[in-house]
Short mmCIF file of C-alpha atoms in Angstrom, two decimals:
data_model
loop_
_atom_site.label_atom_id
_atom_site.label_comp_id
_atom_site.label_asym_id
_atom_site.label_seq_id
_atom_site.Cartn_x
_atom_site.Cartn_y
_atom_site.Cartn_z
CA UNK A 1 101.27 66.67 70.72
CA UNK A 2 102.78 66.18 74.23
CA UNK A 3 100.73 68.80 75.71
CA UNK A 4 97.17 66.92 74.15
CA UNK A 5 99.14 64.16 75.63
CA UNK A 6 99.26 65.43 79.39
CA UNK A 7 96.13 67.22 78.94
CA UNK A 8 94.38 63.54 78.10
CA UNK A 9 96.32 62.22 81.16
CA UNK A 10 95.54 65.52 83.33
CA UNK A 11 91.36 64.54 82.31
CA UNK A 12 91.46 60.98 82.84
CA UNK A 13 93.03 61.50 86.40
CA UNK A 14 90.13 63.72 87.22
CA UNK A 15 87.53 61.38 85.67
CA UNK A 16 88.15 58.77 88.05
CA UNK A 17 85.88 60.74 90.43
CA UNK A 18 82.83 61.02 88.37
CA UNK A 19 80.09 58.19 88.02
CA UNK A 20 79.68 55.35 88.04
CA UNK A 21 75.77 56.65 89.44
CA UNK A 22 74.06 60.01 89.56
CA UNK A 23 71.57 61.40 92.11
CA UNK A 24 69.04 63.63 91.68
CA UNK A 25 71.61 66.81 91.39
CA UNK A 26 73.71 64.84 88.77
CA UNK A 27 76.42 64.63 91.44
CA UNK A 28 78.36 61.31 91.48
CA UNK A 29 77.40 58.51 93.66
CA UNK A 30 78.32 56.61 95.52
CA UNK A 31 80.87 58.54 98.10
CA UNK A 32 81.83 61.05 95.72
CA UNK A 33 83.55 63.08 98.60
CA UNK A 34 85.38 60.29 100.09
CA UNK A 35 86.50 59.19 96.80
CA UNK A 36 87.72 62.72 95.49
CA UNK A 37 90.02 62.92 98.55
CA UNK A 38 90.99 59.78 99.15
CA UNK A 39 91.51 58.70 95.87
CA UNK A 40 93.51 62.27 95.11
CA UNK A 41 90.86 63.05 91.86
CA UNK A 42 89.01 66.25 93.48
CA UNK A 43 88.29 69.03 91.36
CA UNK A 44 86.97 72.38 91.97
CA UNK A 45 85.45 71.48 88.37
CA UNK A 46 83.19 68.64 89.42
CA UNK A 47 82.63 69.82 93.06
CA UNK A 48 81.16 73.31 92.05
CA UNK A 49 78.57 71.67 90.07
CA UNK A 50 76.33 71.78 92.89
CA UNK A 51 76.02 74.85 95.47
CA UNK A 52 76.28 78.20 92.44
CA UNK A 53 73.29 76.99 90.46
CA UNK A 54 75.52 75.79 87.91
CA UNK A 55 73.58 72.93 87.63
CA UNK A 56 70.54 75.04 87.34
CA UNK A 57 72.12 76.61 84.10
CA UNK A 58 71.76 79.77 85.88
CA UNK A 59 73.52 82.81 83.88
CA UNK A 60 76.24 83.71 86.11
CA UNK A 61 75.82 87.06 88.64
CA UNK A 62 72.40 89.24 87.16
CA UNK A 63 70.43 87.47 90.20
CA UNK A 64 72.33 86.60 92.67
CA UNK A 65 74.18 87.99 95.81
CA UNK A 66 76.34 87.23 98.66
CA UNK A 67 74.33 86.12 102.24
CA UNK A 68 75.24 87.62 105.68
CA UNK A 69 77.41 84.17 106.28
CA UNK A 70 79.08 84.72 102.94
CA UNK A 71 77.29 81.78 100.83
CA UNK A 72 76.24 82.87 97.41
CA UNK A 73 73.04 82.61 95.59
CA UNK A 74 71.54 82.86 92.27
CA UNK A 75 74.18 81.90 90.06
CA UNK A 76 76.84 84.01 91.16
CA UNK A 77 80.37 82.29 91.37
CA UNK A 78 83.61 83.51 93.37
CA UNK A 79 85.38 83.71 90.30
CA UNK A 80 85.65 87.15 87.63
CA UNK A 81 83.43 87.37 85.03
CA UNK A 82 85.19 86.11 82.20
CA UNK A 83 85.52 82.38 84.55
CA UNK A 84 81.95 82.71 85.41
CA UNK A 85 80.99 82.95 81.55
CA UNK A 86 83.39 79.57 80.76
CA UNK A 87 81.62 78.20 83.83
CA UNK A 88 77.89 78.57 82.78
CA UNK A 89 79.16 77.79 78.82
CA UNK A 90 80.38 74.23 80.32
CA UNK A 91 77.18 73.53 81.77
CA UNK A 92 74.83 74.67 79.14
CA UNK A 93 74.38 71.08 77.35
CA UNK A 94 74.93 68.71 80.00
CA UNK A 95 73.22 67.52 83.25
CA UNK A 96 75.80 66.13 85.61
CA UNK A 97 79.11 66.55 87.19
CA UNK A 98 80.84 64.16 84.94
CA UNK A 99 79.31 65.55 81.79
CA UNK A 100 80.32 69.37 83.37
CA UNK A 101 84.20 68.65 83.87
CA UNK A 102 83.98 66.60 80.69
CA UNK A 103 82.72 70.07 78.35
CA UNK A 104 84.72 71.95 80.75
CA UNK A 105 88.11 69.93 79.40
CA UNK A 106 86.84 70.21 75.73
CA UNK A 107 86.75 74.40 76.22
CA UNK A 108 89.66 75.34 78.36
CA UNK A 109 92.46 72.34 76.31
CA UNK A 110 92.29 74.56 73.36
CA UNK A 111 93.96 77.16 75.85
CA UNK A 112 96.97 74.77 76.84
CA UNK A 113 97.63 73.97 73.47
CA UNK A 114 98.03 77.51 72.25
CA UNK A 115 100.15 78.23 75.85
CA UNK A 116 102.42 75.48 74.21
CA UNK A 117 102.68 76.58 71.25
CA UNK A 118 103.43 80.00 72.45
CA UNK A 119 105.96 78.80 74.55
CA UNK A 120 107.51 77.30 71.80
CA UNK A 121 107.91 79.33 69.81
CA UNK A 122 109.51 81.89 72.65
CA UNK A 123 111.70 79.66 74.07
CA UNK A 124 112.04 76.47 71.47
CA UNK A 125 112.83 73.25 73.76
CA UNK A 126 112.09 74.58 77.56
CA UNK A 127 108.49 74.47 76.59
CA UNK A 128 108.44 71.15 77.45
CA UNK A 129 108.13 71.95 80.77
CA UNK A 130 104.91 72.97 79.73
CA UNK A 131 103.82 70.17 77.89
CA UNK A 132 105.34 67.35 80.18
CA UNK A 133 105.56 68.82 83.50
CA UNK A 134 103.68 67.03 86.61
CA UNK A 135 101.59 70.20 87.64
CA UNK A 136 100.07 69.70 83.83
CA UNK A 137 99.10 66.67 84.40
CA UNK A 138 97.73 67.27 88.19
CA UNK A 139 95.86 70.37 88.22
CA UNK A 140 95.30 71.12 84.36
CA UNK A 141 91.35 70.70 85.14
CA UNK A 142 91.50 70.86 88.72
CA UNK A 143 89.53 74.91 88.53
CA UNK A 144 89.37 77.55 85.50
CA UNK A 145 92.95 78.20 85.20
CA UNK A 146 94.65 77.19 81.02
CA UNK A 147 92.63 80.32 79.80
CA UNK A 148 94.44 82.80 82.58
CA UNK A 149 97.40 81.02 81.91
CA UNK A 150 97.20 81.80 78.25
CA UNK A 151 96.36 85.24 78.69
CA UNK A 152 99.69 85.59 80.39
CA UNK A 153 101.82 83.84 77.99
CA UNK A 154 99.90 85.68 75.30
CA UNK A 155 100.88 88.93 76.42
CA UNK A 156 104.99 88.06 76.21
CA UNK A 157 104.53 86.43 72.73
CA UNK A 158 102.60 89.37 71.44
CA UNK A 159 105.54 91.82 72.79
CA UNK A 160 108.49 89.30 72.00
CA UNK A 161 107.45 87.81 68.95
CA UNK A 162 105.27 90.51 66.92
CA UNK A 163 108.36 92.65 66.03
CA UNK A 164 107.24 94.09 62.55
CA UNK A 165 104.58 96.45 64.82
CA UNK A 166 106.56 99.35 66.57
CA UNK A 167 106.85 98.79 70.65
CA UNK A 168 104.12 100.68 71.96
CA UNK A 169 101.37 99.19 69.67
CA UNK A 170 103.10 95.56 70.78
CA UNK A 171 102.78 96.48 74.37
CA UNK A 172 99.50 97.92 74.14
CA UNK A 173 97.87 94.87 72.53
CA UNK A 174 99.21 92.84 75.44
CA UNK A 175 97.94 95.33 78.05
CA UNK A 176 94.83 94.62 76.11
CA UNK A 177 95.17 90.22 76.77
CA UNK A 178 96.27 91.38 80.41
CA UNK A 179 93.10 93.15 81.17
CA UNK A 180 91.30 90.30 79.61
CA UNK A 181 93.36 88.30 82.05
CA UNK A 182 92.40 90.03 85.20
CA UNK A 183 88.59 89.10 84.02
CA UNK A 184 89.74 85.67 84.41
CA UNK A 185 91.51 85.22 87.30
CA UNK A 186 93.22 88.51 88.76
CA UNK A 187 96.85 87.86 88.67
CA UNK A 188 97.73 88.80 84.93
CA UNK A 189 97.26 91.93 86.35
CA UNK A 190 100.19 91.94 88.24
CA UNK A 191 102.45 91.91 84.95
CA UNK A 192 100.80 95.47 83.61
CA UNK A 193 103.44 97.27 85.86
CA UNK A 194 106.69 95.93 84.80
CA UNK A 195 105.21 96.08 80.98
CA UNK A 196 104.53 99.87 81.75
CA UNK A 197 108.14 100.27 82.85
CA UNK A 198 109.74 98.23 79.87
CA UNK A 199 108.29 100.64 77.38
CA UNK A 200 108.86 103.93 79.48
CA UNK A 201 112.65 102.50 79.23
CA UNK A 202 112.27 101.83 75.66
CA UNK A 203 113.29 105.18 74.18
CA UNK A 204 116.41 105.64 72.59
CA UNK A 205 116.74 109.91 74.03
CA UNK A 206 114.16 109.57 76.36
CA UNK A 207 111.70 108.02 78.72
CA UNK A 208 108.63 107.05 76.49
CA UNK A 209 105.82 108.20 78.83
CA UNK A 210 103.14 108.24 76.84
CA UNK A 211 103.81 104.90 75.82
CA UNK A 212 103.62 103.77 79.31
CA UNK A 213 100.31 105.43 79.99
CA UNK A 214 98.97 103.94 77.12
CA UNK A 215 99.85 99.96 78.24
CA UNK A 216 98.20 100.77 81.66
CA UNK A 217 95.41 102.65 80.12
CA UNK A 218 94.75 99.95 77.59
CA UNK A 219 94.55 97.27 80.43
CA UNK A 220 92.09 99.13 82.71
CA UNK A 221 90.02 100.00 80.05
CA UNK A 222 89.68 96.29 78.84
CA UNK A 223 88.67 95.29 82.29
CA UNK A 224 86.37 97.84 82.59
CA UNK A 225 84.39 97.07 79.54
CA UNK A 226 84.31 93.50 80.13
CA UNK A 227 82.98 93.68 83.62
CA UNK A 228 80.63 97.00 82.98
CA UNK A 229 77.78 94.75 81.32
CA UNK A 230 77.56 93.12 84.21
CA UNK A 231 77.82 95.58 86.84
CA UNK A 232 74.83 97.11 84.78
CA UNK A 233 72.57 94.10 84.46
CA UNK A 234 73.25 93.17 88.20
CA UNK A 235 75.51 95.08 90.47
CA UNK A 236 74.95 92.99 93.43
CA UNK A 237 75.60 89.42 91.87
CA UNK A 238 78.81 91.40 90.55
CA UNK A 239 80.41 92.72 93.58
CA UNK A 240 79.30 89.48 95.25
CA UNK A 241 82.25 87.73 93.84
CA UNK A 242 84.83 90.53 95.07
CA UNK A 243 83.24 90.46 98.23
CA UNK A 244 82.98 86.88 98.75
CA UNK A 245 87.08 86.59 97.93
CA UNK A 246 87.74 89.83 100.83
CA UNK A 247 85.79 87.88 103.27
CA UNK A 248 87.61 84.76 102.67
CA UNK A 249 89.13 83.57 106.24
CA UNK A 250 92.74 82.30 106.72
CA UNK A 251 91.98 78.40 107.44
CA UNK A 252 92.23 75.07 105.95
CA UNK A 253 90.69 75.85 102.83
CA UNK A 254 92.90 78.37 102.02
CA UNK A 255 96.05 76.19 102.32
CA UNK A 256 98.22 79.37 102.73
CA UNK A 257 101.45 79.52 104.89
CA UNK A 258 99.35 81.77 107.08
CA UNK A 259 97.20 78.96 107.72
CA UNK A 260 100.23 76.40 108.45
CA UNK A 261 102.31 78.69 110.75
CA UNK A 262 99.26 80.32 112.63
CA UNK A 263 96.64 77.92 112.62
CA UNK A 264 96.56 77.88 116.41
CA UNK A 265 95.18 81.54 116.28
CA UNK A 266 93.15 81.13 113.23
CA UNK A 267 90.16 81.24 115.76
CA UNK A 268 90.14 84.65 116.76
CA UNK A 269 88.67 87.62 115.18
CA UNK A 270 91.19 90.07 115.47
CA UNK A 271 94.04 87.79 113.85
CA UNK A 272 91.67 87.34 111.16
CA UNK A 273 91.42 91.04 110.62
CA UNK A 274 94.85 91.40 110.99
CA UNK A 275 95.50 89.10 108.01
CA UNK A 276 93.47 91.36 106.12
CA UNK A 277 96.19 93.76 106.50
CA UNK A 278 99.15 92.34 106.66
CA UNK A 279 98.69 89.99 103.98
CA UNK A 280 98.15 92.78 101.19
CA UNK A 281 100.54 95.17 102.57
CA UNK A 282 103.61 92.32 102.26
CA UNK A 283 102.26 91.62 99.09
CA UNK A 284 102.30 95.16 97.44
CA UNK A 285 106.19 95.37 99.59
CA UNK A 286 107.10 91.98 97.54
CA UNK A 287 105.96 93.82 94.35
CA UNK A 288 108.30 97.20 94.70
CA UNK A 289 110.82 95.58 95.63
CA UNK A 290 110.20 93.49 92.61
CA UNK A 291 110.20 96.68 90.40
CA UNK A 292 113.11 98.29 92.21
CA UNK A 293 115.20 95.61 91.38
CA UNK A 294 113.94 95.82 88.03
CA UNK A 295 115.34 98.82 87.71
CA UNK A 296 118.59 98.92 89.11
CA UNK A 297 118.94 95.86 86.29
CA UNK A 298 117.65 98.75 83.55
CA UNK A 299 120.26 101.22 84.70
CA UNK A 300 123.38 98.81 84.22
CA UNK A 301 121.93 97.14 81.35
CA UNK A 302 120.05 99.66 79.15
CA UNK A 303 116.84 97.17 79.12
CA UNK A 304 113.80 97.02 82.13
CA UNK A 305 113.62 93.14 82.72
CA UNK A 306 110.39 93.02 82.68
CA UNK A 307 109.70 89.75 82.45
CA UNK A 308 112.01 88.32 85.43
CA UNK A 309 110.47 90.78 87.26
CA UNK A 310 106.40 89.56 86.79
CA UNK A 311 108.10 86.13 87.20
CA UNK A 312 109.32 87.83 90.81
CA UNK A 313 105.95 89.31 91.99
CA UNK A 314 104.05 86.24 91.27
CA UNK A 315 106.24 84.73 93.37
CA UNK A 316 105.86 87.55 96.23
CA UNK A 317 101.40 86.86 95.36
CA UNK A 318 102.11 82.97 95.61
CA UNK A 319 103.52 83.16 99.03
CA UNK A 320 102.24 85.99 100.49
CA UNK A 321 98.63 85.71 99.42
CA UNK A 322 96.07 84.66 102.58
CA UNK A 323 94.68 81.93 99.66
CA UNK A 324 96.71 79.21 97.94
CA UNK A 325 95.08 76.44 95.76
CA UNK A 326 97.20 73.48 94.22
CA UNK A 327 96.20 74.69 90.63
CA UNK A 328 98.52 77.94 91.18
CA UNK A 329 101.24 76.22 89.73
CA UNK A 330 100.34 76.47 86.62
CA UNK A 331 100.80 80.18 87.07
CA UNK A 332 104.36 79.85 87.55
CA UNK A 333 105.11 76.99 85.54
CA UNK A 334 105.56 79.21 81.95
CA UNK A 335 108.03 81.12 83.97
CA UNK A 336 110.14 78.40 84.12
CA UNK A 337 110.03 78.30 80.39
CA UNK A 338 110.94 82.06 79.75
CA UNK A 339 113.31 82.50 82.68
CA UNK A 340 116.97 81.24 82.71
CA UNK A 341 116.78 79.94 86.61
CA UNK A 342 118.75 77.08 87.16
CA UNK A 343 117.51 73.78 86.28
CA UNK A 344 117.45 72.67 90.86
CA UNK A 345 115.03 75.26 91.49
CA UNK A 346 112.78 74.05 88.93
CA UNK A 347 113.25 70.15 90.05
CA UNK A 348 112.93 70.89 93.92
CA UNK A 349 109.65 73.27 93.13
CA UNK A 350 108.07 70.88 91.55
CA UNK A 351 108.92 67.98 93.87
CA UNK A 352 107.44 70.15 96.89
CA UNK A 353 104.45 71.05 94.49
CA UNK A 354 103.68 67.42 93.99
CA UNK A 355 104.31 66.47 97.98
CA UNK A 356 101.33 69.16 98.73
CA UNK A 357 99.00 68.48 95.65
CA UNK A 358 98.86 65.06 96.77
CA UNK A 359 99.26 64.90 100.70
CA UNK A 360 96.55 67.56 101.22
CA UNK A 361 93.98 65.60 99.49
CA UNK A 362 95.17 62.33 101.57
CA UNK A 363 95.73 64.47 104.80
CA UNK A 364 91.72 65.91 104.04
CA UNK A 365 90.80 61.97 103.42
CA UNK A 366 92.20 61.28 106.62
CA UNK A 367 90.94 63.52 108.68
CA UNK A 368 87.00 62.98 106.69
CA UNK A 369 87.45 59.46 108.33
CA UNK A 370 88.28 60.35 111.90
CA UNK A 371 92.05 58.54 111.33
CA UNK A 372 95.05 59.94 113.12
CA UNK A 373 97.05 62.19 110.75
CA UNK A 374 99.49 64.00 112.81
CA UNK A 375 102.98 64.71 112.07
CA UNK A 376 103.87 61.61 113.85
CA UNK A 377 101.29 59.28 112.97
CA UNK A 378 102.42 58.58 109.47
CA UNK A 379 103.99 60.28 105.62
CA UNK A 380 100.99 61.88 104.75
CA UNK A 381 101.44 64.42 107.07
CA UNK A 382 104.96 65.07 106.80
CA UNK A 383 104.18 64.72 103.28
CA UNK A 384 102.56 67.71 103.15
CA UNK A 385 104.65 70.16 105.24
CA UNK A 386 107.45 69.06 103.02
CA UNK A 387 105.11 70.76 100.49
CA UNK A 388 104.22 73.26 102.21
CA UNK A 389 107.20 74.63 103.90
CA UNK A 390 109.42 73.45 100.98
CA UNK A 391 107.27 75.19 98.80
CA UNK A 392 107.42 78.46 100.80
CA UNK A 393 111.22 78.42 101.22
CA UNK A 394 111.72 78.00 97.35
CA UNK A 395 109.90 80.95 96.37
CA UNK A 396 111.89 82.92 98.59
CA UNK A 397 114.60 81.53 96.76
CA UNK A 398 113.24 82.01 93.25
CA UNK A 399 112.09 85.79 94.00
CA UNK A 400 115.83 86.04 94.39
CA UNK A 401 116.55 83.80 90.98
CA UNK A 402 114.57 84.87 88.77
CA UNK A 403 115.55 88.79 89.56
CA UNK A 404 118.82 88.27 88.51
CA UNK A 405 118.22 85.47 85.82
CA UNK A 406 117.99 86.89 82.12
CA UNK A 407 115.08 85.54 80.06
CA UNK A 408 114.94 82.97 77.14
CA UNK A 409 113.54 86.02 75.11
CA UNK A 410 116.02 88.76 76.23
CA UNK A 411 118.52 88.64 73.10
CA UNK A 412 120.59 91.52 75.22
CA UNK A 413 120.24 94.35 73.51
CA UNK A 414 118.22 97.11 74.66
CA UNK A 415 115.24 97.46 73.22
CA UNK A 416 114.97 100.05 70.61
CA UNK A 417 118.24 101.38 71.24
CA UNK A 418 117.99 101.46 75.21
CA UNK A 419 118.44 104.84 77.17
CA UNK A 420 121.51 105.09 78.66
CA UNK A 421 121.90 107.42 81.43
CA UNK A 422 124.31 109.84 80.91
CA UNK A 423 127.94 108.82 82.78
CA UNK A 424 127.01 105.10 82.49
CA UNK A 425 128.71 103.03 79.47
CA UNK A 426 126.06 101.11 77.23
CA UNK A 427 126.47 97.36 77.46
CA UNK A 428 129.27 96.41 75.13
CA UNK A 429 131.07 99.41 75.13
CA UNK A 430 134.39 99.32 77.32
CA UNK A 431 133.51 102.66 79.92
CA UNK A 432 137.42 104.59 78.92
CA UNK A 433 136.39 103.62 74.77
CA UNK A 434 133.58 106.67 73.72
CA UNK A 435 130.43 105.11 71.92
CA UNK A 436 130.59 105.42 67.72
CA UNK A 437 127.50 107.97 66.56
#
C-alpha cells in the first residue's frame, strides 16, 4: 500500500508537465520544455513521445536504422527489445504525451508493486526503503526502469525464497529472469557472474561446475531467444540500438563523472575515443575485483556472497559508466534492502541523489534561459556538484560496504553444506576442535 502510495505521488509529480494543450504531435503546449526543466517534472517518458515514431505507433526496430549523425529512424528506440516492446504497448491506445506516460504508469506500477512485495518478503521491514524512499517517488516514471528493477529482485527471491526446488534448478530459473533482464535494460546482466560462482561453491565435496554452466547458459540463451525475432525481422533497426548506445559521447547528457571532471576536453576527438576505452576497461577492473573479493569471503566463510558482491559491481557500472541518468537509482535502491550497510551510507546516498535529480533539471532550466549558473552565481549549481561529486565519493565508499556487509538473506550457513577447503575450519567450528561426521 505504501509503494501504490509513492508510485501515485511518483505519477502526479510527472503529470505536472503534460497539458494543459496539445499540438499537432500530441506534445504538451504551451513551453513544455521550459516547464519540464524548470519546474523539475521531465521525463524521458513524455519527452520520447516525439522523435522514435512512438507517436506514429510504429512497431519498434523491423524498419528502422541508425543515420550517419547517430539519429534513429523508423521506430527504433535506444533501449533493448524487451523496453522497446513496453514502449510501443504504451502508445498503442493513446494519442499524446500525457495519455503515453499516463498508460506507461498503468503497465510498469504492477512491476514496483511485485519489487515490494518481493522485498518483503526477503527482508521483512527494510523494504520500506522501497516503498517510501525519495528516488521512488522522483524517478519511478522518469524512463522504463520498475520492470528491470523487478527482474533483478526477482532473481534473489527465486534463489532465496524457493527452497523446496534443489539449488541449481533455483539458480537456473533466475539466470532465466536475468537474461530477461538484460532485454530490458542491460545491467541484470551483471549479477549472472556472482550467481555462477554461488552455485559452483555450493557443493558440499566439490565445486558444482555443471551447475555453474548451466546458470550462465540459461541466461544467454534467454537473451538470445528474446532478441533473435528481431534480429530476423530487421537486423538493422536491431543493432541500431547497440550502436546508437557505443556512439554515445561523454557530455552533458550523459551526466557522468567523466563529463564533470573533463568537460573542458570533452571537445576533442581523441578524448572521446579514449573514453571508449577507458571507461569499459575500469568497469570490467571494478567487476573482478568485485568477484575476487567475493571469494576470499567464500574461502573463510564456506558461502560465495553473491549478492554483496552484484550490489558491488553495480556500484563499479554506476560510477564508472561514460552514461548516468537520475533514474539509476532505482537500480541500487533494492540493495539497500538486501544488504546490511550501515544505515549513513544509505541517508547520505540518497541526500546526494536528490541534490543531482533536482539541481540538474534547474541547472538545464537555467542555462535554457541564458541565466548565470556558475558555481558562484547561486545553489543550484553547487547543488548539483554536491550531487555529483557526493554521489561519486559514496559509491566508492559503498563498493567497499557492501563487500564486507552480510545480506538480509544470508542466514550464515553455507549453502548446501558449503565446501570447505581442506586445512581451513568451517564456520562454527573452533580450528584445534575436529568437525563431527
Amino acid at each position: 500500500m505504501l509503494t501504490a502510495l509513492s508510485l501515485a505521488l511518483g505519477y502526479a509529480n510527472k503529470a505536472r508537465c503534460t497539458g494543459p494543450e496539445f499540438d499537432e504531435w500530441g506534445r504538451s503546449e504551451p513551453a513544455y520544455q521550459e516547464r519540464a526543466y524548470g519546474d523539475v517534472c521531465y521525463s524521458d517518458i513524455q519527452n520520447l513521445w516525439v522523435g522514435r515514431d512512438i507517436d506514429r505507433h510504429v512497431f519498434p526496430y523491423v524498419h528502422g536504422g541508425i543515420e550517419p549523425d547517430g539519429s534513429l529512424w523508423g521506430g527504433v528506440v535506444e533501449y533493448p527489445v524487451l523496453s522497446g516492446l513496453l514502449m510501443w504497448a504504451g502508445a498503442f491506445f493513446v494519442d499524446t504525451d500525457a495519455g503515453f506516460l499516463a498508460a506507461s504508469a498503468l503497465l510498469m506500477a504492477p512491476f514496483g508493486l511485485a519489487t515490494a512485495w518481493w522485498l518483503g518478503r526477503l527482508s521483512g521491514w527494510r523494504a520500506l526503503l522501497w516503498a517510501l524512499s525519495p528516488p521512488l517517488v522522483l524517478y519511478a516514471f522518469h524512463n522504463w526502469d520498475l520492470p528491470v528493477v523487478a527482474c533483478a529482485v526477482a532473481a534473489v527471491f527465486v534463489v532465496h525464497r524457493w527452497t523446496s526446488v534443489p539449488l541449481r534448478r533455483r539458480a537456473t530459473v533466475a539466470a532465466v529472469v536475468l537474461g530477461l533482464g538484460f532485454a530490458l535494460k542491460i545491467y541484470p546482466a551483471l549479477f549472472v557472474l556472482p550467481l555462477a560462482l554461488y552455485v559452483l561453491t555450493s557443493g558440499r565435496e566439490r565445486w558444482d561446475v555443471r551447475g555453474a554452466l548451466q546458470v550462465v547458459g540459461a541466461s544467454v540463451a534467454t537473451a538470445v531467444v528474446v532478441n533473435v525475432p528481431f534480429m530476423i525481422a530487421g537486423f538493422g533497426g536491431w543493432a541500431a540500438s547497440f550502436e546508437f548506445q557505443s556512439r554515445r559521447q561523454v557530455d552533458i547528457s550523459t551526466n557522468s563523472v567523466w563529463y564533470w571532471g573533463f568537460r573542458h576536453w570533452t571537445d576533442s576527438a581523441d578524448f572521446q575515443s579514449a573514453m571508449g576505452v577507458v571507461s569499459p576497461l575500469l568497469m570490467l577492473l571494478s567487476f573482478a575485483v568485485a568477484c575476487a573479493v567475493g571469494w576470499l569471503r567464500y574461502e573463510r566463510s564456506g558461502t560465495y556472497p553473491w549478492v554483496p558482491v552484484s550490489a558491488a559491481m553495480l556500484c563499479g557500472f554506476l560510477l564508472l559508466h561514460k552514461v548516468h541518468s537520475p533514474q539509476y537509482t532505482l537500480w541500487l535502491l533494492p540493495f539497500f534492502v538486501l544488504v546490511r550497510v550501515r544505515w549513513g551510507w544509505i541517508a547520505a546516498y540518497l541526500v546526494a541523489d536528490v541534490a543531482m535529480g533536482i539541481s540538474i533539471f534547474r541547472w538545464l532550466y537555467l542555462n535554457m534561459m541564458g541565466e548565470a549558473s556558475g558555481i558562484h552565481d547561486g545553489f543550484t549549481a553547487q547543488a548539483l556538484m554536491i550531487g555529483v561529486w557526493g554521489r561519486a565519493a559514496l559509491l566508492v565508499g559503498l563498493f567497499v560496504a557492501f563487500l564486507s556487509a552480510r545480506s538480509t538473506v544470508d542466514d550464515g550457513r553455507p549453502v548446501g553444506g558449503g565446501r570447505f577447503l581442506p586445512g581451513r575450519e568451517s564456520p562454527g567450528v573452533p580450528a584445534n576442535k575436529p568437525r563431527q561426521p
